[in-house]
mmCIF file of C-alpha atoms in Angstrom:
data_model
loop_
_atom_site.group_PDB
_atom_site.id
_atom_site.type_symbol
_atom_site.label_atom_id
_atom_site.label_comp_id
_atom_site.label_asym_id
_atom_site.label_seq_id
_atom_site.Cartn_x
_atom_site.Cartn_y
_atom_site.Cartn_z
ATOM 1 C CA MET A 8 0.000 0.000 0.000
ATOM 2 C CA ALA A 9 0.837 3.596 -0.185
ATOM 3 C CA ALA A 10 2.778 6.216 1.609
ATOM 4 C CA SER A 11 4.910 9.246 1.114
ATOM 5 C CA GLN A 12 7.454 10.462 3.597
ATOM 6 C CA THR A 13 9.645 12.459 1.225
ATOM 7 C CA GLU A 14 9.286 16.214 1.440
ATOM 8 C CA ILE A 15 9.390 17.620 -2.083
ATOM 9 C CA SER A 16 8.947 21.054 -3.498
ATOM 10 C CA PRO A 17 5.530 21.790 -4.982
ATOM 11 C CA PRO A 18 5.473 21.039 -8.694
ATOM 12 C CA PRO A 19 4.443 23.850 -10.980
ATOM 13 C CA VAL A 20 1.137 22.148 -11.800
ATOM 14 C CA GLY A 21 -1.969 22.645 -9.704
ATOM 15 C CA GLY A 22 -0.567 24.421 -6.688
ATOM 16 C CA GLY A 23 -1.367 27.976 -7.673
ATOM 17 C CA ASN A 24 -4.996 27.798 -8.739
ATOM 18 C CA ASN A 25 -8.287 26.214 -7.780
ATOM 19 C CA LYS A 26 -8.219 23.356 -10.271
ATOM 20 C CA LEU A 27 -6.983 19.817 -10.037
ATOM 21 C CA PRO A 28 -4.352 18.681 -12.589
ATOM 22 C CA TRP A 29 -6.280 15.667 -13.809
ATOM 23 C CA SER A 30 -3.771 14.095 -16.181
ATOM 24 C CA PRO A 31 -0.906 13.618 -13.703
ATOM 25 C CA LEU A 32 -3.294 12.616 -10.917
ATOM 26 C CA LEU A 33 -4.905 9.978 -13.131
ATOM 27 C CA ALA A 34 -1.470 8.761 -14.242
ATOM 28 C CA LEU A 35 -0.507 8.337 -10.590
ATOM 29 C CA SER A 36 -3.811 6.573 -9.936
ATOM 30 C CA THR A 37 -3.046 4.201 -12.803
ATOM 31 C CA ALA A 38 0.343 3.478 -11.237
ATOM 32 C CA ALA A 39 -1.480 2.508 -8.041
ATOM 33 C CA PHE A 40 -3.868 0.401 -10.140
ATOM 34 C CA VAL A 41 -1.023 -1.482 -11.839
ATOM 35 C CA GLY A 42 0.824 -2.024 -8.554
ATOM 36 C CA ILE A 43 -2.171 -3.498 -6.738
ATOM 37 C CA LEU A 44 -3.390 -5.421 -9.789
ATOM 38 C CA THR A 45 0.026 -7.043 -10.115
ATOM 39 C CA GLU A 46 -0.021 -7.923 -6.425
ATOM 40 C CA ALA A 47 -3.554 -9.301 -6.208
ATOM 41 C CA LEU A 48 -4.137 -10.805 -9.669
ATOM 42 C CA PRO A 49 -3.151 -14.343 -8.580
ATOM 43 C CA ALA A 50 -6.201 -14.372 -6.275
ATOM 44 C CA GLY A 51 -8.532 -14.523 -9.275
ATOM 45 C CA VAL A 52 -6.642 -17.273 -11.125
ATOM 46 C CA LEU A 53 -5.150 -19.188 -8.206
ATOM 47 C CA PRO A 54 -6.284 -22.739 -9.110
ATOM 48 C CA GLU A 55 -5.074 -22.420 -12.717
ATOM 49 C CA MET A 56 -1.813 -20.765 -11.718
ATOM 50 C CA ALA A 57 -1.128 -23.469 -9.134
ATOM 51 C CA ARG A 58 -1.803 -26.222 -11.665
ATOM 52 C CA ASP A 59 0.499 -24.770 -14.340
ATOM 53 C CA LEU A 60 3.315 -24.175 -11.859
ATOM 54 C CA SER A 61 2.840 -27.673 -10.372
ATOM 55 C CA VAL A 62 2.293 -26.463 -6.800
ATOM 56 C CA SER A 63 -0.587 -26.445 -4.303
ATOM 57 C CA GLU A 64 -3.063 -23.590 -4.105
ATOM 58 C CA SER A 65 -1.603 -22.625 -0.724
ATOM 59 C CA ALA A 66 1.849 -22.393 -2.326
ATOM 60 C CA ALA A 67 0.498 -20.382 -5.243
ATOM 61 C CA GLY A 68 -1.205 -18.072 -2.742
ATOM 62 C CA GLN A 69 2.218 -17.171 -1.389
ATOM 63 C CA SER A 70 2.848 -15.319 -4.671
ATOM 64 C CA LEU A 71 0.728 -12.599 -3.077
ATOM 65 C CA THR A 72 2.485 -13.000 0.240
ATOM 66 C CA ILE A 73 6.023 -12.585 -1.104
ATOM 67 C CA TYR A 74 5.035 -9.462 -3.068
ATOM 68 C CA ALA A 75 3.468 -7.875 0.000
ATOM 69 C CA ILE A 76 6.361 -8.865 2.295
ATOM 70 C CA ALA A 77 8.846 -7.345 -0.148
ATOM 71 C CA THR A 78 6.867 -4.110 -0.268
ATOM 72 C CA GLY A 79 6.379 -3.907 3.475
ATOM 73 C CA LEU A 80 9.958 -4.696 4.483
ATOM 74 C CA SER A 81 11.618 -2.550 1.811
ATOM 75 C CA ALA A 82 9.383 0.525 2.085
ATOM 76 C CA ILE A 83 11.316 2.420 4.762
ATOM 77 C CA PRO A 84 14.912 1.385 3.861
ATOM 78 C CA LEU A 85 14.262 1.934 0.146
ATOM 79 C CA SER A 86 12.788 5.335 0.871
ATOM 80 C CA VAL A 87 15.890 6.288 2.874
ATOM 81 C CA ALA A 88 18.274 4.934 0.227
ATOM 82 C CA THR A 89 16.567 6.823 -2.629
ATOM 83 C CA ALA A 90 15.736 10.012 -0.737
ATOM 84 C CA THR A 91 17.979 12.175 -2.919
ATOM 85 C CA TRP A 92 16.850 10.652 -6.242
ATOM 86 C CA ASN A 93 14.669 12.519 -8.695
ATOM 87 C CA ARG A 94 11.177 11.326 -7.761
ATOM 88 C CA LYS A 95 9.850 11.045 -11.310
ATOM 89 C CA LYS A 96 12.800 8.940 -12.448
ATOM 90 C CA LEU A 97 12.313 6.683 -9.427
ATOM 91 C CA LEU A 98 8.632 6.208 -10.288
ATOM 92 C CA LEU A 99 9.404 5.394 -13.922
ATOM 93 C CA LEU A 100 12.064 2.852 -12.918
ATOM 94 C CA ALA A 101 9.664 1.202 -10.458
ATOM 95 C CA VAL A 102 6.833 0.902 -12.997
ATOM 96 C CA ALA A 103 9.264 -0.557 -15.543
ATOM 97 C CA MET A 104 10.365 -3.198 -13.021
ATOM 98 C CA ILE A 105 6.752 -4.139 -12.294
ATOM 99 C CA GLY A 106 6.118 -4.506 -16.024
ATOM 100 C CA LEU A 107 9.179 -6.745 -16.418
ATOM 101 C CA ALA A 108 8.031 -8.939 -13.523
ATOM 102 C CA ASN A 109 4.637 -9.405 -15.177
ATOM 103 C CA ILE A 110 6.290 -10.426 -18.447
ATOM 104 C CA VAL A 111 8.358 -13.058 -16.629
ATOM 105 C CA THR A 112 5.287 -14.303 -14.752
ATOM 106 C CA ALA A 113 3.386 -14.616 -18.030
ATOM 107 C CA VAL A 114 5.998 -16.893 -19.615
ATOM 108 C CA SER A 115 7.638 -18.678 -16.684
ATOM 109 C CA SER A 116 6.975 -22.335 -15.923
ATOM 110 C CA SER A 117 9.236 -22.235 -12.849
ATOM 111 C CA TYR A 118 7.693 -21.534 -9.457
ATOM 112 C CA ILE A 119 11.042 -20.317 -8.078
ATOM 113 C CA LEU A 120 11.634 -17.908 -10.986
ATOM 114 C CA THR A 121 8.091 -16.586 -10.736
ATOM 115 C CA MET A 122 8.434 -15.997 -6.998
ATOM 116 C CA GLY A 123 11.793 -14.271 -7.492
ATOM 117 C CA PHE A 124 10.355 -11.726 -9.889
ATOM 118 C CA ARG A 125 7.266 -11.300 -7.705
ATOM 119 C CA LEU A 126 9.677 -10.321 -4.920
ATOM 120 C CA LEU A 127 11.402 -7.767 -7.183
ATOM 121 C CA ALA A 128 8.020 -6.374 -8.222
ATOM 122 C CA GLY A 129 7.086 -5.974 -4.568
ATOM 123 C CA ILE A 130 10.241 -3.942 -3.926
ATOM 124 C CA ALA A 131 9.451 -1.780 -6.951
ATOM 125 C CA ALA A 132 5.912 -1.276 -5.651
ATOM 126 C CA ALA A 133 7.365 0.088 -2.402
ATOM 127 C CA ALA A 134 8.968 2.885 -4.434
ATOM 128 C CA VAL A 135 5.635 3.634 -6.093
ATOM 129 C CA TRP A 136 3.747 3.780 -2.787
ATOM 130 C CA ALA A 137 6.448 5.995 -1.281
ATOM 131 C CA GLU A 138 5.588 8.814 -3.683
ATOM 132 C CA LEU A 139 1.895 8.731 -4.595
ATOM 133 C CA VAL A 140 0.322 10.574 -1.682
ATOM 134 C CA GLY A 141 3.103 13.180 -1.483
ATOM 135 C CA TYR A 142 2.792 13.871 -5.212
ATOM 136 C CA ALA A 143 -0.994 14.161 -4.940
ATOM 137 C CA ARG A 144 -0.808 16.625 -2.064
ATOM 138 C CA ARG A 145 1.696 18.825 -3.841
ATOM 139 C CA LEU A 146 -0.056 18.800 -7.189
ATOM 140 C CA ALA A 147 -3.267 20.206 -5.678
ATOM 141 C CA PRO A 148 -4.172 23.482 -3.949
ATOM 142 C CA PRO A 149 -4.528 23.081 -0.160
ATOM 143 C CA HIS A 150 -8.320 22.943 -0.048
ATOM 144 C CA LEU A 151 -8.401 20.173 -2.683
ATOM 145 C CA GLN A 152 -5.615 17.977 -1.333
ATOM 146 C CA GLY A 153 -8.013 15.464 0.215
ATOM 147 C CA ARG A 154 -9.776 15.050 -3.091
ATOM 148 C CA ALA A 155 -6.437 14.752 -4.934
ATOM 149 C CA ILE A 156 -5.383 11.941 -2.584
ATOM 150 C CA SER A 157 -8.737 10.255 -3.162
ATOM 151 C CA ILE A 158 -8.279 10.404 -6.941
ATOM 152 C CA THR A 159 -4.719 9.117 -6.787
ATOM 153 C CA MET A 160 -5.458 6.275 -4.388
ATOM 154 C CA ALA A 161 -8.665 5.272 -6.203
ATOM 155 C CA GLY A 162 -6.440 3.069 -8.347
ATOM 156 C CA VAL A 163 -6.010 0.687 -5.384
ATOM 157 C CA PRO A 164 -9.648 -0.331 -4.817
ATOM 158 C CA LEU A 165 -10.370 -0.066 -8.538
ATOM 159 C CA ALA A 166 -7.700 -2.693 -9.192
ATOM 160 C CA LEU A 167 -9.326 -4.975 -6.643
ATOM 161 C CA ALA A 168 -12.839 -3.994 -7.667
ATOM 162 C CA LEU A 169 -12.645 -4.157 -11.453
ATOM 163 C CA GLY A 170 -9.159 -5.252 -12.435
ATOM 164 C CA ILE A 171 -9.299 -8.588 -10.620
ATOM 165 C CA PRO A 172 -12.777 -9.591 -11.900
ATOM 166 C CA VAL A 173 -11.830 -8.615 -15.462
ATOM 167 C CA GLY A 174 -8.525 -10.456 -15.073
ATOM 168 C CA THR A 175 -10.409 -13.516 -13.823
ATOM 169 C CA PHE A 176 -12.797 -13.306 -16.785
ATOM 170 C CA LEU A 177 -9.926 -13.010 -19.260
ATOM 171 C CA GLY A 178 -8.095 -15.795 -17.490
ATOM 172 C CA ASN A 179 -11.106 -18.061 -17.900
ATOM 173 C CA LEU A 180 -11.338 -17.206 -21.602
ATOM 174 C CA PHE A 181 -7.703 -17.102 -22.674
ATOM 175 C CA GLY A 182 -5.641 -18.396 -19.761
ATOM 176 C CA TRP A 183 -4.021 -16.665 -16.798
ATOM 177 C CA ARG A 184 -0.721 -16.062 -18.583
ATOM 178 C CA LEU A 185 -2.278 -13.730 -21.141
ATOM 179 C CA THR A 186 -3.784 -11.730 -18.304
ATOM 180 C CA PHE A 187 -0.347 -11.020 -16.841
ATOM 181 C CA GLY A 188 0.849 -10.113 -20.342
ATOM 182 C CA ILE A 189 -1.936 -7.548 -20.657
ATOM 183 C CA VAL A 190 -0.929 -5.962 -17.351
ATOM 184 C CA ALA A 191 2.656 -5.781 -18.614
ATOM 185 C CA ALA A 192 1.459 -3.979 -21.751
ATOM 186 C CA LEU A 193 -0.488 -1.557 -19.560
ATOM 187 C CA SER A 194 2.743 -0.800 -17.702
ATOM 188 C CA VAL A 195 4.411 0.203 -20.971
ATOM 189 C CA LEU A 196 1.570 2.594 -21.802
ATOM 190 C CA LEU A 197 1.727 3.980 -18.278
ATOM 191 C CA LEU A 198 5.427 4.747 -18.628
ATOM 192 C CA ALA A 199 4.700 6.922 -21.668
ATOM 193 C CA TRP A 200 1.802 8.682 -19.927
ATOM 194 C CA MET A 201 3.799 9.428 -16.782
ATOM 195 C CA GLY A 202 6.731 10.612 -18.842
ATOM 196 C CA LEU A 203 4.536 13.185 -20.546
ATOM 197 C CA SER A 204 2.270 14.345 -17.718
ATOM 198 C CA VAL A 205 3.862 13.891 -14.277
ATOM 199 C CA PRO A 206 6.112 16.818 -13.342
ATOM 200 C CA SER A 207 9.746 16.132 -12.519
ATOM 201 C CA THR A 208 10.517 16.665 -8.856
ATOM 202 C CA PRO A 209 13.910 16.685 -7.118
ATOM 203 C CA GLY A 210 14.733 14.472 -4.176
ATOM 204 C CA GLN A 211 15.113 15.574 -0.593
ATOM 205 C CA PRO A 212 18.246 17.444 0.487
ATOM 206 C CA VAL A 213 20.464 15.471 2.843
ATOM 207 C CA GLY A 214 19.816 16.022 6.554
ATOM 208 C CA GLN A 215 16.180 17.155 6.410
ATOM 209 C CA ARG A 216 14.478 13.868 7.341
ATOM 210 C CA GLU A 217 12.721 13.541 10.714
ATOM 211 C CA PRO A 218 12.917 10.167 12.516
ATOM 212 C CA ILE A 219 10.037 8.107 11.181
ATOM 213 C CA PHE A 220 9.331 6.021 14.265
ATOM 214 C CA LYS A 221 8.833 9.089 16.446
ATOM 215 C CA ALA A 222 5.495 9.448 14.670
ATOM 216 C CA LEU A 223 4.237 6.591 16.879
ATOM 217 C CA LYS A 224 4.173 9.069 19.777
ATOM 218 C CA LEU A 225 1.775 11.380 17.964
ATOM 219 C CA PRO A 226 -1.867 11.158 19.142
ATOM 220 C CA GLY A 227 -3.987 8.890 16.977
ATOM 221 C CA VAL A 228 -1.198 7.274 14.944
ATOM 222 C CA VAL A 229 -1.200 3.966 16.852
ATOM 223 C CA ALA A 230 -4.999 3.741 16.685
ATOM 224 C CA VAL A 231 -4.980 4.223 12.924
ATOM 225 C CA LEU A 232 -2.125 1.768 12.384
ATOM 226 C CA PHE A 233 -3.924 -0.886 14.456
ATOM 227 C CA THR A 234 -6.984 -0.348 12.311
ATOM 228 C CA VAL A 235 -4.879 -0.705 9.159
ATOM 229 C CA ALA A 236 -3.246 -3.906 10.422
ATOM 230 C CA ALA A 237 -6.404 -5.723 11.497
ATOM 231 C CA TRP A 238 -8.548 -4.540 8.573
ATOM 232 C CA VAL A 239 -6.015 -5.424 5.887
ATOM 233 C CA LEU A 240 -5.240 -8.790 7.494
ATOM 234 C CA ALA A 241 -8.940 -9.671 7.655
ATOM 235 C CA HIS A 242 -9.632 -8.566 4.089
ATOM 236 C CA ASN A 243 -6.723 -10.511 2.649
ATOM 237 C CA ILE A 244 -7.452 -13.726 4.549
ATOM 238 C CA LEU A 245 -10.718 -13.904 2.634
ATOM 239 C CA TYR A 246 -9.825 -12.155 -0.622
ATOM 240 C CA THR A 247 -6.619 -14.081 -1.312
ATOM 241 C CA TYR A 248 -8.512 -17.367 -1.166
ATOM 242 C CA ILE A 249 -11.893 -16.209 -2.443
ATOM 243 C CA SER A 250 -11.634 -18.602 -5.403
ATOM 244 C CA THR A 251 -11.026 -21.504 -3.025
ATOM 245 C CA PHE A 252 -13.916 -20.395 -0.792
ATOM 246 C CA LEU A 253 -16.302 -20.189 -3.744
ATOM 247 C CA ASP A 254 -15.141 -23.561 -5.052
ATOM 248 C CA GLU A 255 -15.965 -25.107 -1.677
ATOM 249 C CA TYR A 256 -19.592 -24.033 -2.039
ATOM 250 C CA HIS A 257 -19.956 -24.861 -5.740
ATOM 251 C CA MET A 258 -19.738 -21.280 -6.972
ATOM 252 C CA GLY A 259 -16.293 -21.540 -8.506
ATOM 253 C CA GLY A 260 -17.729 -21.358 -12.015
ATOM 254 C CA ARG A 261 -19.143 -17.929 -11.193
ATOM 255 C CA ARG A 262 -15.990 -16.420 -9.719
ATOM 256 C CA ASP A 263 -15.849 -13.657 -12.306
ATOM 257 C CA VAL A 264 -19.473 -12.664 -11.675
ATOM 258 C CA VAL A 265 -19.103 -12.741 -7.885
ATOM 259 C CA LEU A 266 -15.959 -10.607 -8.043
ATOM 260 C CA LEU A 267 -17.598 -8.210 -10.489
ATOM 261 C CA VAL A 268 -20.480 -7.712 -8.046
ATOM 262 C CA PHE A 269 -17.898 -6.976 -5.357
ATOM 263 C CA GLY A 270 -16.153 -4.602 -7.752
ATOM 264 C CA ILE A 271 -19.211 -2.585 -8.694
ATOM 265 C CA ALA A 272 -20.076 -2.109 -5.024
ATOM 266 C CA SER A 273 -16.480 -1.018 -4.357
ATOM 267 C CA VAL A 274 -16.645 1.597 -7.110
ATOM 268 C CA VAL A 275 -19.787 3.046 -5.523
ATOM 269 C CA SER A 276 -17.915 3.200 -2.226
ATOM 270 C CA ILE A 277 -14.955 4.937 -3.866
ATOM 271 C CA VAL A 278 -17.181 7.663 -5.287
ATOM 272 C CA VAL A 279 -19.076 8.227 -2.035
ATOM 273 C CA THR A 280 -15.909 8.252 0.068
ATOM 274 C CA GLY A 281 -14.123 10.677 -2.239
ATOM 275 C CA ALA A 282 -17.022 13.104 -2.013
ATOM 276 C CA LEU A 283 -17.459 12.922 1.777
ATOM 277 C CA VAL A 284 -14.076 12.072 3.312
ATOM 278 C CA ASP A 285 -13.172 15.655 4.220
ATOM 279 C CA ARG A 286 -16.378 16.037 6.245
ATOM 280 C CA LYS A 287 -17.369 12.502 7.301
ATOM 281 C CA LEU A 288 -14.132 10.606 7.972
ATOM 282 C CA ARG A 289 -15.288 9.176 11.305
ATOM 283 C CA GLY A 290 -18.769 8.188 10.189
ATOM 284 C CA LEU A 291 -17.543 6.586 6.987
ATOM 285 C CA THR A 292 -14.894 4.573 8.858
ATOM 286 C CA ILE A 293 -17.346 3.268 11.452
ATOM 287 C CA GLY A 294 -19.938 2.472 8.784
ATOM 288 C CA SER A 295 -17.417 0.631 6.616
ATOM 289 C CA ALA A 296 -16.172 -1.494 9.524
ATOM 290 C CA ALA A 297 -19.742 -2.340 10.544
ATOM 291 C CA MET A 298 -20.598 -3.439 7.005
ATOM 292 C CA PHE A 299 -17.540 -5.690 6.878
ATOM 293 C CA VAL A 300 -18.645 -7.344 10.133
ATOM 294 C CA LEU A 301 -22.092 -7.941 8.633
ATOM 295 C CA ALA A 302 -20.712 -9.350 5.370
ATOM 296 C CA ALA A 303 -18.394 -11.782 7.165
ATOM 297 C CA ALA A 304 -21.215 -12.956 9.419
ATOM 298 C CA MET A 305 -23.433 -13.607 6.401
ATOM 299 C CA LEU A 306 -20.729 -15.652 4.651
ATOM 300 C CA GLY A 307 -20.094 -17.602 7.842
ATOM 301 C CA VAL A 308 -23.735 -18.422 8.564
ATOM 302 C CA ALA A 309 -25.102 -19.107 5.067
ATOM 303 C CA PRO A 310 -22.273 -19.780 2.580
ATOM 304 C CA THR A 311 -24.395 -22.290 0.651
ATOM 305 C CA SER A 312 -27.000 -19.686 -0.325
ATOM 306 C CA ASP A 313 -26.194 -17.975 -3.619
ATOM 307 C CA LEU A 314 -28.408 -15.028 -2.686
ATOM 308 C CA VAL A 315 -26.650 -14.536 0.646
ATOM 309 C CA VAL A 316 -23.213 -14.790 -0.971
ATOM 310 C CA TYR A 317 -24.048 -12.144 -3.566
ATOM 311 C CA ALA A 318 -25.570 -9.861 -0.906
ATOM 312 C CA ALA A 319 -22.513 -10.327 1.301
ATOM 313 C CA MET A 320 -20.204 -9.459 -1.610
ATOM 314 C CA ILE A 321 -22.144 -6.246 -2.223
ATOM 315 C CA ILE A 322 -21.888 -5.249 1.445
ATOM 316 C CA TRP A 323 -18.219 -6.236 1.569
ATOM 317 C CA GLY A 324 -17.517 -4.173 -1.559
ATOM 318 C CA LEU A 325 -19.302 -1.144 -0.098
ATOM 319 C CA SER A 326 -17.217 -1.492 3.060
ATOM 320 C CA TRP A 327 -13.877 -1.950 1.266
ATOM 321 C CA GLY A 328 -13.875 0.470 -1.670
ATOM 322 C CA GLY A 329 -13.219 3.597 0.375
ATOM 323 C CA VAL A 330 -10.871 2.058 2.955
ATOM 324 C CA THR A 331 -7.699 3.186 1.208
ATOM 325 C CA THR A 332 -8.804 6.815 1.148
ATOM 326 C CA LEU A 333 -10.149 6.691 4.710
ATOM 327 C CA LEU A 334 -7.017 5.248 6.275
ATOM 328 C CA GLN A 335 -4.616 7.300 4.140
ATOM 329 C CA THR A 336 -6.445 10.452 5.204
ATOM 330 C CA ALA A 337 -6.599 9.447 8.865
ATOM 331 C CA VAL A 338 -2.901 8.595 9.127
ATOM 332 C CA THR A 339 -1.897 11.770 7.259
ATOM 333 C CA ASP A 340 -3.977 13.901 9.648
ATOM 334 C CA ALA A 341 -2.486 12.158 12.685
ATOM 335 C CA GLY A 342 1.136 11.657 11.669
ATOM 336 C CA GLY A 343 1.830 13.532 8.449
ATOM 337 C CA ASP A 344 4.311 12.042 6.002
ATOM 338 C CA ARG A 345 5.983 10.003 8.745
ATOM 339 C CA GLY A 346 2.647 8.365 9.507
ATOM 340 C CA GLN A 347 2.334 7.507 5.826
ATOM 341 C CA ALA A 348 5.722 5.784 5.921
ATOM 342 C CA LEU A 349 4.591 3.613 8.811
ATOM 343 C CA LEU A 350 1.344 2.861 6.999
ATOM 344 C CA VAL A 351 3.231 1.401 4.026
ATOM 345 C CA THR A 352 5.034 -1.144 6.157
ATOM 346 C CA THR A 353 1.942 -1.934 8.231
ATOM 347 C CA TRP A 354 -0.364 -2.327 5.247
ATOM 348 C CA ASN A 355 1.895 -4.565 3.216
ATOM 349 C CA SER A 356 3.126 -6.632 6.143
ATOM 350 C CA PHE A 357 -0.420 -7.507 7.120
ATOM 351 C CA MET A 358 -1.447 -7.998 3.507
ATOM 352 C CA ALA A 359 1.284 -10.612 3.390
ATOM 353 C CA GLY A 360 0.006 -11.946 6.683
ATOM 354 C CA GLY A 361 -3.413 -12.407 5.109
ATOM 355 C CA GLY A 362 -1.980 -14.792 2.536
ATOM 356 C CA ALA A 363 0.023 -16.675 5.170
ATOM 357 C CA VAL A 364 -2.745 -16.864 7.805
ATOM 358 C CA GLY A 365 -5.300 -17.750 5.151
ATOM 359 C CA GLY A 366 -3.042 -20.560 3.960
ATOM 360 C CA ILE A 367 -2.828 -21.938 7.518
ATOM 361 C CA LEU A 368 -6.591 -21.716 7.996
ATOM 362 C CA LEU A 369 -7.111 -23.456 4.661
ATOM 363 C CA ALA A 370 -4.746 -26.296 5.564
ATOM 364 C CA VAL A 371 -5.989 -26.777 9.137
ATOM 365 C CA LEU A 372 -9.679 -25.824 9.199
ATOM 366 C CA GLY A 373 -10.698 -25.511 5.542
ATOM 367 C CA PRO A 374 -12.348 -22.656 3.602
ATOM 368 C CA ALA A 375 -15.350 -22.461 5.938
ATOM 369 C CA SER A 376 -13.086 -20.904 8.597
ATOM 370 C CA PHE A 377 -12.320 -17.762 6.580
ATOM 371 C CA PRO A 378 -15.392 -15.661 7.509
ATOM 372 C CA TRP A 379 -14.990 -16.455 11.214
ATOM 373 C CA GLY A 380 -11.333 -15.474 11.119
ATOM 374 C CA VAL A 381 -12.400 -12.200 9.551
ATOM 375 C CA LEU A 382 -14.922 -11.542 12.338
ATOM 376 C CA VAL A 383 -12.301 -12.063 15.045
ATOM 377 C CA LEU A 384 -10.238 -9.270 13.475
ATOM 378 C CA VAL A 385 -12.868 -6.792 12.293
ATOM 379 C CA VAL A 386 -14.917 -6.503 15.485
ATOM 380 C CA PRO A 387 -11.927 -4.887 17.284
ATOM 381 C CA VAL A 388 -11.483 -2.567 14.278
ATOM 382 C CA LEU A 389 -15.046 -1.370 14.739
ATOM 383 C CA LEU A 390 -14.462 -0.800 18.446
ATOM 384 C CA VAL A 391 -11.279 1.232 17.855
ATOM 385 C CA ALA A 392 -12.989 3.355 15.187
ATOM 386 C CA VAL A 393 -15.798 4.123 17.634
ATOM 387 C CA LEU A 394 -13.525 4.847 20.602
ATOM 388 C CA ALA A 395 -10.854 6.921 18.791
ATOM 389 C CA ARG A 396 -13.130 9.940 18.793
ATOM 390 C CA LYS A 397 -10.570 12.547 19.800
ATOM 391 C CA HIS A 398 -7.517 11.338 17.884
ATOM 392 C CA GLY A 399 -7.360 8.967 14.942
ATOM 393 C CA PHE A 400 -10.920 9.187 13.661
ATOM 394 C CA PRO A 401 -12.218 12.577 14.869
ATOM 395 C CA SER A 402 -15.647 13.902 13.940
ATOM 396 C CA ARG A 403 -13.993 16.741 12.038
ATOM 397 C CA ARG A 404 -10.670 16.626 10.202
ATOM 398 C CA PRO A 405 -8.201 19.275 11.399
ATOM 399 C CA ASN A 406 -7.620 20.696 7.898
ATOM 400 C CA ALA A 407 -11.071 20.148 6.404
ATOM 401 C CA ALA A 408 -12.583 23.070 4.555
#
């Protein structure tokens, strides 16, 4: 996931008027889309990918885990090591590496080779996440920064909402390898778009970085990071193995439709959250957590009912689509750019944990355990969102217009 801890000078676009620079913001959003799509795409084609690589579905699921671990563990050290680099050149290099990893994945028959390039792609994604929010904030005038972040980070839920279902559909029609090839081609187009539209920005002068971990002492930062950890872990336990869960209840043949339903609901959530986040951060967070609790309970109680499954996917999508914007905004309000740096590591570490914990649950208790594992994690999220009234998820954002 995303963060920016690098202080950069405002680019010449967008900062001096009342308009948003749409082209660079959408290019950045597409970079987020490609990064998350590359990370999560195996979830939609897991059985086929496992078969072609001659491994178990649990082993194939670790292709998500290794990507997320690489992103989470490399986010802070990579950000320190590249602090003085030109930010645009860093972004272009990272997107190119992600594209190369997708090409290798599309043609490789070796599990080890595939996992190696998934690891490299995860490191490259850390560089992407390290810049997106900072770029968005500096491209927009102050009173539109929240909306600029929402636009930029919309690529994350859109990748999960629409990219994965479409990838699953294409995988069913033409095979999973072609799907990864298409994402690689998208990366090439993105490189050209970013080269033309995203302003070049210098790196940070030496000696101007504040200690990142001191942000943990700021009011609200720990509450938000706990919410990130538990929410992302819960989501990825279920989402990583959603194909396996649906197969268990004889809905595997409708994976693409089920995920599309989830995706459409997520898009609705993205739009609503983007419009209201500056004024309704607390209410939206509590409502989203409550909906996730309801969706998990429905899947746990009645997984054999097609109607219940589709309804639960709609509710889950409505709860998830705006989460990226909500938690990015909350951690920025509480901890600034240093909070964002901690969010990167937290998000990706627990995304990786979702694949690992889900694999253990699958091996020990079977797919039926997934919704109950989600409930154990999301109920505390709801409680923290309710209780963190003063700091973390306040009724009114400190910089809201």
